[in-house]
mmCIF file of C-alpha atoms in Angstrom:
data_model
loop_
_atom_site.group_PDB
_atom_site.id
_atom_site.type_symbol
_atom_site.label_atom_id
_atom_site.label_comp_id
_atom_site.label_asym_id
_atom_site.label_seq_id
_atom_site.Cartn_x
_atom_site.Cartn_y
_atom_site.Cartn_z
ATOM 1 C CA MET A 1 63.883 -25.312 195.859
ATOM 2 C CA VAL A 2 65.174 -28.478 197.456
ATOM 3 C CA GLY A 3 66.752 -29.639 194.247
ATOM 4 C CA VAL A 4 67.224 -28.420 190.697
ATOM 5 C CA LEU A 5 66.598 -30.362 187.506
ATOM 6 C CA ASN A 6 67.857 -29.877 183.963
ATOM 7 C CA LEU A 7 65.281 -30.475 181.260
ATOM 8 C CA LEU A 8 66.082 -31.601 177.732
ATOM 9 C CA VAL A 9 63.162 -30.390 175.684
ATOM 10 C CA ILE A 10 61.912 -32.825 173.072
ATOM 11 C CA VAL A 11 60.466 -30.579 170.365
ATOM 12 C CA PRO A 12 57.459 -32.221 168.709
ATOM 13 C CA LEU A 13 57.425 -32.536 164.941
ATOM 14 C CA PHE A 14 54.515 -30.110 165.035
ATOM 15 C CA PHE A 15 56.993 -27.315 165.833
ATOM 16 C CA LEU A 16 59.111 -28.126 162.781
ATOM 17 C CA GLN A 17 56.381 -27.602 160.248
ATOM 18 C CA LYS A 18 55.381 -24.354 158.609
ATOM 19 C CA VAL A 19 52.566 -23.922 161.103
ATOM 20 C CA VAL A 20 55.135 -22.580 163.548
ATOM 21 C CA THR A 21 55.300 -19.258 161.766
ATOM 22 C CA SER A 22 51.934 -19.148 160.088
ATOM 23 C CA SER A 23 49.707 -18.676 163.160
ATOM 24 C CA VAL A 24 46.797 -16.344 162.358
ATOM 25 C CA ASP A 25 46.962 -13.511 159.856
ATOM 26 C CA GLU A 26 45.887 -10.020 160.923
ATOM 27 C CA GLN A 27 42.203 -10.486 161.547
ATOM 28 C CA GLU A 28 39.536 -9.811 164.103
ATOM 29 C CA ASN A 29 39.004 -13.447 165.053
ATOM 30 C CA GLN A 30 42.088 -14.510 166.981
ATOM 31 C CA HIS A 31 40.566 -17.719 168.353
ATOM 32 C CA CYS A 32 42.104 -20.031 165.767
ATOM 33 C CA VAL A 33 45.523 -20.840 164.363
ATOM 34 C CA CYS A 34 46.521 -21.541 160.749
ATOM 35 C CA VAL A 35 47.704 -25.128 160.352
ATOM 36 C CA PRO A 36 47.789 -27.675 157.489
ATOM 37 C CA TYR A 37 44.238 -28.958 157.127
ATOM 38 C CA TRP A 38 45.194 -32.488 158.211
ATOM 39 C CA GLN A 39 46.293 -31.154 161.606
ATOM 40 C CA CYS A 40 42.754 -29.910 162.289
ATOM 41 C CA LYS A 41 39.970 -32.302 163.261
ATOM 42 C CA GLU A 42 37.695 -33.246 160.403
ATOM 43 C CA ASP A 43 34.773 -31.333 161.923
ATOM 44 C CA TYR A 44 37.044 -28.303 162.522
ATOM 45 C CA SER A 45 36.429 -28.544 166.267
ATOM 46 C CA GLY A 46 40.086 -28.290 167.280
ATOM 47 C CA LEU A 47 43.663 -29.375 166.707
ATOM 48 C CA VAL A 48 44.604 -33.035 166.238
ATOM 49 C CA GLU A 49 46.606 -33.985 169.322
ATOM 50 C CA ASP A 50 46.785 -37.786 169.139
ATOM 51 C CA GLY A 51 47.884 -38.133 165.502
ATOM 52 C CA GLY A 52 44.672 -39.946 164.684
ATOM 53 C CA GLU A 53 43.816 -37.898 161.602
ATOM 54 C CA VAL A 54 47.395 -37.292 160.527
ATOM 55 C CA MET A 55 48.357 -40.925 159.999
ATOM 56 C CA ASP A 56 47.014 -41.084 156.452
ATOM 57 C CA ILE A 57 46.546 -37.755 154.704
ATOM 58 C CA ARG A 58 45.792 -39.421 151.345
ATOM 59 C CA LYS A 59 42.105 -39.535 152.229
ATOM 60 C CA GLU A 60 40.137 -36.917 150.351
ATOM 61 C CA ARG A 61 38.612 -34.374 152.649
ATOM 62 C CA GLU A 62 36.299 -31.459 152.089
ATOM 63 C CA THR A 63 37.421 -28.087 153.363
ATOM 64 C CA SER A 64 35.333 -25.057 154.198
ATOM 65 C CA ASN A 65 35.959 -21.588 152.829
ATOM 66 C CA ASP A 66 35.016 -20.225 156.249
ATOM 67 C CA TYR A 67 38.101 -21.861 157.737
ATOM 68 C CA GLU A 68 40.429 -21.219 154.778
ATOM 69 C CA ALA A 69 39.752 -17.489 154.454
ATOM 70 C CA PRO A 70 42.127 -16.090 157.114
ATOM 71 C CA CYS A 71 45.118 -18.204 156.017
ATOM 72 C CA THR A 72 47.544 -17.408 153.209
ATOM 73 C CA ASN A 73 48.740 -20.960 152.525
ATOM 74 C CA ASP A 74 46.444 -22.965 150.236
ATOM 75 C CA PHE A 75 46.756 -26.063 152.430
ATOM 76 C CA ASP A 76 46.109 -24.248 155.714
ATOM 77 C CA VAL A 77 42.875 -23.848 157.627
ATOM 78 C CA CYS A 78 42.168 -21.642 160.618
ATOM 79 C CA CYS A 79 41.607 -24.285 163.267
ATOM 80 C CA PRO A 80 39.898 -23.389 166.571
ATOM 81 C CA VAL A 81 42.124 -23.609 169.640
ATOM 82 C CA GLU A 82 40.482 -25.035 172.740
ATOM 83 C CA CYS A 83 41.309 -23.673 176.167
ATOM 84 C CA GLY A 84 43.165 -25.566 178.861
ATOM 85 C CA ASN A 85 45.138 -28.082 176.812
ATOM 86 C CA ARG A 86 48.398 -28.726 178.637
ATOM 87 C CA LYS A 87 51.195 -29.919 176.382
ATOM 88 C CA LEU A 88 52.772 -32.989 177.947
ATOM 89 C CA SER A 89 55.477 -35.283 176.612
ATOM 90 C CA SER A 90 56.223 -38.840 177.663
ATOM 91 C CA ASN A 91 59.845 -38.395 176.589
ATOM 92 C CA ASP A 92 61.032 -35.920 179.203
ATOM 93 C CA ILE A 93 64.693 -36.446 180.091
ATOM 94 C CA LEU A 94 65.579 -34.950 183.416
ATOM 95 C CA THR A 95 69.045 -34.660 184.953
ATOM 96 C CA ALA A 96 69.511 -33.686 188.586
ATOM 97 C CA ARG A 97 71.557 -30.601 189.494
ATOM 98 C CA GLN A 98 73.260 -29.997 192.798
ATOM 99 C CA PHE A 99 70.791 -29.744 195.692
ATOM 100 C CA GLU A 100 70.571 -26.433 197.506
ATOM 101 C CA GLU A 101 71.104 -26.142 201.248
ATOM 102 C CA GLU A 102 68.024 -24.043 201.945
ATOM 103 C CA VAL A 103 64.619 -25.720 201.687
ATOM 104 C CA PHE A 104 62.643 -22.526 201.348
ATOM 105 C CA GLY A 105 62.864 -19.194 199.586
ATOM 106 C CA PHE A 106 60.850 -16.690 197.661
ATOM 107 C CA ARG A 107 59.951 -18.728 194.597
ATOM 108 C CA ILE A 108 58.282 -21.940 193.525
ATOM 109 C CA LEU A 109 60.032 -24.499 195.688
ATOM 110 C CA GLY A 110 60.663 -28.227 195.592
ATOM 111 C CA GLU A 111 62.885 -30.119 193.177
ATOM 112 C CA ASN A 112 63.004 -27.119 190.888
ATOM 113 C CA ASN A 113 61.085 -28.846 188.118
ATOM 114 C CA GLU A 114 61.374 -26.991 184.855
ATOM 115 C CA ALA A 115 58.280 -26.853 182.708
ATOM 116 C CA GLU A 116 58.516 -28.009 179.122
ATOM 117 C CA PHE A 117 58.537 -25.386 176.428
ATOM 118 C CA ALA A 118 54.873 -24.441 175.761
ATOM 119 C CA GLU A 119 53.618 -26.829 178.457
ATOM 120 C CA PHE A 120 51.507 -24.028 179.934
ATOM 121 C CA PRO A 121 50.766 -21.845 176.872
ATOM 122 C CA TRP A 122 48.499 -19.528 178.877
ATOM 123 C CA MET A 123 51.283 -18.544 181.298
ATOM 124 C CA LEU A 124 52.094 -14.820 181.187
ATOM 125 C CA GLY A 125 54.698 -12.565 182.723
ATOM 126 C CA ILE A 126 53.925 -9.010 183.865
ATOM 127 C CA LEU A 127 56.753 -6.536 183.370
ATOM 128 C CA GLU A 128 57.075 -2.963 184.552
ATOM 129 C CA GLY A 129 59.684 -1.460 182.288
ATOM 130 C CA LYS A 130 62.227 -4.275 181.984
ATOM 131 C CA THR A 131 61.522 -5.630 185.455
ATOM 132 C CA TYR A 132 59.525 -8.813 185.980
ATOM 133 C CA ARG A 133 56.776 -8.264 188.563
ATOM 134 C CA CYS A 134 54.264 -11.097 188.609
ATOM 135 C CA GLY A 135 52.658 -13.933 186.747
ATOM 136 C CA ALA A 136 49.265 -13.923 185.032
ATOM 137 C CA SER A 137 47.198 -16.145 182.754
ATOM 138 C CA LEU A 138 45.559 -15.686 179.362
ATOM 139 C CA ILE A 139 41.805 -16.357 179.230
ATOM 140 C CA HIS A 140 41.096 -14.525 175.957
ATOM 141 C CA PRO A 141 43.556 -13.395 173.264
ATOM 142 C CA GLN A 142 43.162 -9.847 174.575
ATOM 143 C CA VAL A 143 42.436 -10.477 178.265
ATOM 144 C CA ALA A 144 44.549 -11.695 181.185
ATOM 145 C CA VAL A 145 43.775 -12.363 184.834
ATOM 146 C CA THR A 146 46.176 -11.881 187.721
ATOM 147 C CA ALA A 147 46.269 -10.985 191.408
ATOM 148 C CA ALA A 148 45.070 -7.463 192.184
ATOM 149 C CA HIS A 149 48.066 -6.819 194.435
ATOM 150 C CA CYS A 150 50.323 -7.238 191.379
ATOM 151 C CA VAL A 151 48.807 -4.306 189.472
ATOM 152 C CA SER A 152 47.244 -2.153 192.195
ATOM 153 C CA LYS A 153 49.862 0.575 191.771
ATOM 154 C CA GLN A 154 49.768 2.855 188.753
ATOM 155 C CA GLY A 155 52.358 1.929 186.184
ATOM 156 C CA VAL A 156 53.006 1.040 182.562
ATOM 157 C CA TYR A 157 52.726 -2.726 182.340
ATOM 158 C CA LYS A 158 53.860 -4.971 179.519
ATOM 159 C CA ILE A 159 52.477 -8.491 179.285
ATOM 160 C CA ARG A 160 54.603 -11.261 177.803
ATOM 161 C CA ALA A 161 53.135 -14.474 176.407
ATOM 162 C CA GLY A 162 54.891 -17.576 175.148
ATOM 163 C CA GLU A 163 57.975 -17.060 177.293
ATOM 164 C CA TRP A 164 59.838 -20.047 178.691
ATOM 165 C CA ASN A 165 63.407 -19.014 179.440
ATOM 166 C CA TRP A 166 63.927 -15.271 179.915
ATOM 167 C CA GLU A 167 67.628 -15.587 179.094
ATOM 168 C CA SER A 168 67.204 -17.508 175.843
ATOM 169 C CA SER A 169 66.493 -16.093 172.395
ATOM 170 C CA SER A 170 66.614 -19.430 170.571
ATOM 171 C CA GLU A 171 63.336 -21.013 171.604
ATOM 172 C CA PRO A 172 61.369 -22.949 168.937
ATOM 173 C CA VAL A 173 58.694 -20.233 168.731
ATOM 174 C CA PRO A 174 59.247 -16.615 169.822
ATOM 175 C CA HIS A 175 57.377 -14.920 172.641
ATOM 176 C CA GLN A 176 55.007 -11.993 172.080
ATOM 177 C CA ASP A 177 54.586 -8.749 174.025
ATOM 178 C CA GLN A 178 51.514 -6.561 174.426
ATOM 179 C CA HIS A 179 50.916 -3.523 176.608
ATOM 180 C CA ALA A 180 48.088 -3.240 179.099
ATOM 181 C CA LYS A 181 45.332 -0.930 177.908
ATOM 182 C CA LYS A 182 43.106 -1.112 180.970
ATOM 183 C CA ILE A 183 43.381 -2.730 184.387
ATOM 184 C CA ILE A 184 40.173 -3.602 186.205
ATOM 185 C CA ILE A 185 40.678 -4.431 189.864
ATOM 186 C CA HIS A 186 37.844 -6.175 191.667
ATOM 187 C CA PRO A 187 35.744 -3.465 193.335
ATOM 188 C CA GLN A 188 35.897 -5.255 196.699
ATOM 189 C CA PHE A 189 39.654 -5.839 196.723
ATOM 190 C CA HIS A 190 41.032 -5.078 200.188
ATOM 191 C CA PRO A 191 44.807 -4.367 200.025
ATOM 192 C CA ALA A 192 45.457 -4.996 203.731
ATOM 193 C CA SER A 193 43.849 -8.439 203.912
ATOM 194 C CA LEU A 194 44.135 -9.232 200.160
ATOM 195 C CA ARG A 195 40.494 -10.276 200.079
ATOM 196 C CA ASN A 196 39.119 -10.488 196.516
ATOM 197 C CA ASP A 197 42.687 -10.333 195.203
ATOM 198 C CA ILE A 198 41.899 -10.507 191.494
ATOM 199 C CA ALA A 199 42.268 -8.176 188.512
ATOM 200 C CA ILE A 200 41.535 -8.268 184.798
ATOM 201 C CA ILE A 201 44.027 -6.856 182.298
ATOM 202 C CA ILE A 202 42.707 -5.761 178.914
ATOM 203 C CA LEU A 203 45.474 -5.551 176.332
ATOM 204 C CA LYS A 204 45.915 -2.906 173.651
ATOM 205 C CA SER A 205 46.022 -5.629 170.997
ATOM 206 C CA PRO A 206 45.281 -9.360 171.111
ATOM 207 C CA PHE A 207 47.985 -11.990 171.197
ATOM 208 C CA LYS A 208 48.162 -14.236 168.162
ATOM 209 C CA LEU A 209 47.459 -17.755 169.331
ATOM 210 C CA SER A 210 50.215 -20.174 168.397
ATOM 211 C CA GLU A 211 51.947 -23.324 169.590
ATOM 212 C CA ASN A 212 53.293 -21.563 172.675
ATOM 213 C CA ILE A 213 50.401 -19.153 173.299
ATOM 214 C CA GLY A 214 46.963 -20.432 174.231
ATOM 215 C CA LEU A 215 44.096 -19.961 176.652
ATOM 216 C CA ILE A 216 43.349 -21.485 180.039
ATOM 217 C CA CYS A 217 39.821 -22.605 180.848
ATOM 218 C CA LEU A 218 37.953 -21.230 183.837
ATOM 219 C CA PRO A 219 35.759 -23.492 185.986
ATOM 220 C CA PHE A 220 32.027 -23.017 186.024
ATOM 221 C CA ARG A 221 30.265 -22.645 189.353
ATOM 222 C CA GLY A 222 29.827 -26.051 190.944
ATOM 223 C CA ALA A 223 32.425 -27.718 188.721
ATOM 224 C CA GLN A 224 34.033 -30.848 190.148
ATOM 225 C CA ILE A 225 37.732 -30.341 190.868
ATOM 226 C CA ASP A 226 40.416 -33.029 190.739
ATOM 227 C CA SER A 227 41.945 -31.587 193.883
ATOM 228 C CA LYS A 228 44.815 -34.069 194.220
ATOM 229 C CA SER A 229 46.445 -33.398 190.844
ATOM 230 C CA CYS A 230 46.779 -29.615 190.694
ATOM 231 C CA VAL A 231 49.867 -27.794 189.457
ATOM 232 C CA VAL A 232 51.231 -24.253 189.681
ATOM 233 C CA SER A 233 53.774 -22.536 187.434
ATOM 234 C CA GLY A 234 55.890 -19.412 187.783
ATOM 235 C CA TRP A 235 59.261 -17.652 187.739
ATOM 236 C CA GLY A 236 59.542 -16.801 191.446
ATOM 237 C CA LYS A 237 62.746 -15.949 193.327
ATOM 238 C CA ASN A 238 65.245 -18.559 194.479
ATOM 239 C CA SER A 239 66.117 -17.430 197.984
ATOM 240 C CA HIS A 240 64.910 -15.326 200.866
ATOM 241 C CA LYS A 241 65.134 -11.541 200.316
ATOM 242 C CA LYS A 242 68.194 -11.387 198.034
ATOM 243 C CA GLY A 243 67.247 -14.193 195.691
ATOM 244 C CA THR A 244 67.036 -13.908 191.922
ATOM 245 C CA TYR A 245 64.097 -14.733 189.720
ATOM 246 C CA GLN A 246 64.177 -18.053 187.900
ATOM 247 C CA SER A 247 65.052 -17.691 184.233
ATOM 248 C CA THR A 248 63.188 -20.848 183.209
ATOM 249 C CA LEU A 249 59.521 -21.450 183.943
ATOM 250 C CA LYS A 250 59.024 -23.837 186.846
ATOM 251 C CA LYS A 251 56.128 -26.079 187.786
ATOM 252 C CA MET A 252 55.106 -27.718 191.033
ATOM 253 C CA ASP A 253 52.421 -30.273 191.865
ATOM 254 C CA LEU A 254 50.331 -28.887 194.729
ATOM 255 C CA PRO A 255 47.145 -30.623 195.908
ATOM 256 C CA LEU A 256 44.317 -28.513 197.257
ATOM 257 C CA VAL A 257 43.957 -28.495 201.045
ATOM 258 C CA PRO A 258 40.506 -28.861 202.675
ATOM 259 C CA ARG A 259 39.307 -25.539 203.999
ATOM 260 C CA ASN A 260 38.878 -26.557 207.639
ATOM 261 C CA ARG A 261 42.357 -28.070 207.790
ATOM 262 C CA CYS A 262 43.879 -24.976 206.169
ATOM 263 C CA VAL A 263 42.177 -22.633 208.642
ATOM 264 C CA LYS A 264 43.286 -24.733 211.622
ATOM 265 C CA THR A 265 46.871 -24.813 210.336
ATOM 266 C CA LEU A 266 47.026 -21.064 209.746
ATOM 267 C CA GLN A 267 45.532 -20.410 213.174
ATOM 268 C CA ASP A 268 48.060 -22.667 214.893
ATOM 269 C CA LYS A 269 51.058 -21.380 212.961
ATOM 270 C CA LYS A 270 50.710 -17.660 213.463
ATOM 271 C CA LEU A 271 47.301 -16.101 212.922
ATOM 272 C CA GLY A 272 45.629 -17.136 216.156
ATOM 273 C CA PRO A 273 42.301 -18.761 217.069
ATOM 274 C CA PHE A 274 40.122 -15.911 215.804
ATOM 275 C CA PHE A 275 41.450 -16.006 212.236
ATOM 276 C CA SER A 276 38.845 -16.752 209.581
ATOM 277 C CA LEU A 277 39.739 -17.521 205.960
ATOM 278 C CA HIS A 278 37.708 -15.327 203.628
ATOM 279 C CA GLN A 279 35.553 -17.090 201.056
ATOM 280 C CA SER A 280 37.602 -15.529 198.254
ATOM 281 C CA PHE A 281 40.535 -17.817 199.162
ATOM 282 C CA ILE A 282 41.416 -21.490 198.805
ATOM 283 C CA CYS A 283 44.515 -23.321 200.034
ATOM 284 C CA ALA A 284 47.031 -25.644 198.395
ATOM 285 C CA GLY A 285 50.329 -27.312 199.229
ATOM 286 C CA GLY A 286 51.866 -27.629 202.655
ATOM 287 C CA GLU A 287 54.600 -30.148 201.915
ATOM 288 C CA SER A 288 58.076 -29.156 203.050
ATOM 289 C CA GLY A 289 60.034 -27.384 200.321
ATOM 290 C CA LYS A 290 57.090 -27.131 197.926
ATOM 291 C CA ASP A 291 55.381 -23.787 197.773
ATOM 292 C CA THR A 292 54.959 -20.510 195.915
ATOM 293 C CA CYS A 293 56.447 -17.238 197.091
ATOM 294 C CA LYS A 294 57.534 -13.759 196.029
ATOM 295 C CA GLY A 295 57.499 -13.325 192.272
ATOM 296 C CA ASP A 296 54.956 -16.097 191.811
ATOM 297 C CA GLY A 297 52.072 -13.779 192.727
ATOM 298 C CA GLY A 298 49.376 -13.703 190.051
ATOM 299 C CA SER A 299 50.439 -17.065 188.618
ATOM 300 C CA PRO A 300 47.790 -19.709 187.925
ATOM 301 C CA LEU A 301 46.985 -22.758 190.032
ATOM 302 C CA MET A 302 45.491 -25.317 187.658
ATOM 303 C CA CYS A 303 43.667 -28.609 188.173
ATOM 304 C CA PRO A 304 42.618 -31.269 185.642
ATOM 305 C CA VAL A 305 39.083 -31.119 184.316
ATOM 306 C CA MET A 306 37.280 -34.249 185.500
ATOM 307 C CA GLY A 307 36.694 -36.677 182.643
ATOM 308 C CA LYS A 308 38.788 -34.709 180.133
ATOM 309 C CA PRO A 309 42.390 -36.004 180.156
ATOM 310 C CA GLY A 310 45.002 -33.362 179.409
ATOM 311 C CA LYS A 311 42.581 -30.454 179.882
ATOM 312 C CA TYR A 312 43.020 -28.045 182.790
ATOM 313 C CA HIS A 313 41.049 -25.212 184.326
ATOM 314 C CA GLN A 314 42.399 -22.478 186.552
ATOM 315 C CA VAL A 315 41.064 -22.799 190.074
ATOM 316 C CA GLY A 316 43.439 -20.429 191.840
ATOM 317 C CA ILE A 317 45.751 -17.421 191.610
ATOM 318 C CA VAL A 318 48.865 -17.195 193.785
ATOM 319 C CA SER A 319 48.059 -14.639 196.498
ATOM 320 C CA TRP A 320 49.781 -14.961 199.903
ATOM 321 C CA GLY A 321 51.251 -17.223 202.568
ATOM 322 C CA LEU A 322 52.825 -17.165 206.022
ATOM 323 C CA THR A 323 56.191 -18.483 204.881
ATOM 324 C CA CYS A 324 57.657 -20.412 201.978
ATOM 325 C CA GLY A 325 57.944 -24.154 201.750
ATOM 326 C CA MET A 326 57.495 -24.966 205.435
ATOM 327 C CA GLN A 327 56.008 -28.318 206.398
ATOM 328 C CA ASN A 328 52.241 -28.257 207.020
ATOM 329 C CA THR A 329 51.885 -24.605 206.029
ATOM 330 C CA PRO A 330 49.735 -24.321 202.883
ATOM 331 C CA GLY A 331 49.792 -21.351 200.555
ATOM 332 C CA VAL A 332 46.699 -19.224 200.001
ATOM 333 C CA TYR A 333 45.226 -18.666 196.540
ATOM 334 C CA VAL A 334 42.397 -16.654 195.029
ATOM 335 C CA ASN A 335 39.278 -18.789 194.646
ATOM 336 C CA VAL A 336 38.792 -18.291 190.900
ATOM 337 C CA MET A 337 35.475 -20.132 190.768
ATOM 338 C CA MET A 338 33.958 -17.441 192.968
ATOM 339 C CA PHE A 339 34.814 -14.733 190.424
ATOM 340 C CA VAL A 340 33.833 -16.335 187.099
ATOM 341 C CA ASP A 341 30.496 -14.484 187.008
ATOM 342 C CA TRP A 342 32.300 -11.177 187.605
ATOM 343 C CA ILE A 343 34.820 -11.996 184.869
ATOM 344 C CA ASP A 344 31.967 -12.830 182.479
ATOM 345 C CA THR A 345 30.250 -9.531 183.243
ATOM 346 C CA VAL A 346 33.395 -7.460 182.735
ATOM 347 C CA LEU A 347 34.319 -9.131 179.460
ATOM 348 C CA LYS A 348 30.813 -8.884 178.045
ATOM 349 C CA SER A 349 30.680 -5.190 178.937
ATOM 350 C CA HIS A 350 33.813 -4.701 176.826
ATOM 351 C CA GLY A 351 32.464 -6.728 173.904
ATOM 352 C CA PHE A 352 34.624 -9.833 174.381
ATOM 353 C CA ASP A 353 33.573 -13.417 173.710
ATOM 354 C CA THR A 354 33.287 -15.291 177.016
ATOM 355 C CA THR A 355 32.933 -18.749 175.484
ATOM 356 C CA VAL A 356 36.646 -19.003 174.681
ATOM 357 C CA TYR A 357 37.577 -19.952 178.252
ATOM 358 C CA LYS A 358 34.682 -22.353 178.767
ATOM 359 C CA TYR A 359 35.320 -25.996 178.005
ATOM 360 C CA ARG A 360 32.933 -28.317 176.253
#
């Protein structure tokens, strides 16, 4: 990255309450989290995020046995967790580190912005043994999506959720690990060209949703995309070839690039006049020093949902690029919208609820 920033994490009061450790008891329905009843909306439609119903808890309120049943604390209810809610703070305190000499490398590049703890609760890491391989995203407590090229080779993969800093063991809420039970690579994935570069990972057991583990929404076909305000996250390497992976999760604002401009740029840069960008790809970025590279593969590219502040849907998956962080050279991402029907079909065939990654 061009520069590196320190981030002082402001831990919300929400993390300091008992809800931190009470998540959901062992149960089949993992789509809710146990919280004090006043932290759940009065109609039990989701968590209170603006403090509106927490200001005065003296008001009498009816509770439902349906929502109390899974929780052990008498004051807790199992509150549904909506997909795509990015945790943002207006109190970020950032301190600049020394700028690096190189403007590109195999990682997320730019000013080395560190994500807040739990800012992207759907962000996953794929490990093979103890080695980090790729990023992924959580769309269901027991299902992840990633790039097919990340898991195309046979191996024993472990999926980590809720991680922020790989070198720290003192985060406000611990991470969770689950092993992959089944990997479903898109039947039309082409390893040489990376066309249809998407895979579904079914886990042996579901993750327990908590403050640092949540779901990302997927866009429906024809959804309007706020293409200028997209963001990508990942732990990619910090220099060409011999770089090391980033210990702390990074984020980078990357606007989508119009298809015709992306094709023309890729043709002019290296691929020649006969290159055609397959429909399974979209493009983003292109600003000098801001890009995704090796180690970021499989990580989500997210854009705001139009008309729903703070809610994001995943429009892309980091796939490939010509180089890293070079001016006017966008990165290429899997076009997630094209594969939502396939994802629905696969999940339904395995008995999973597909409404959990669809926003209202």
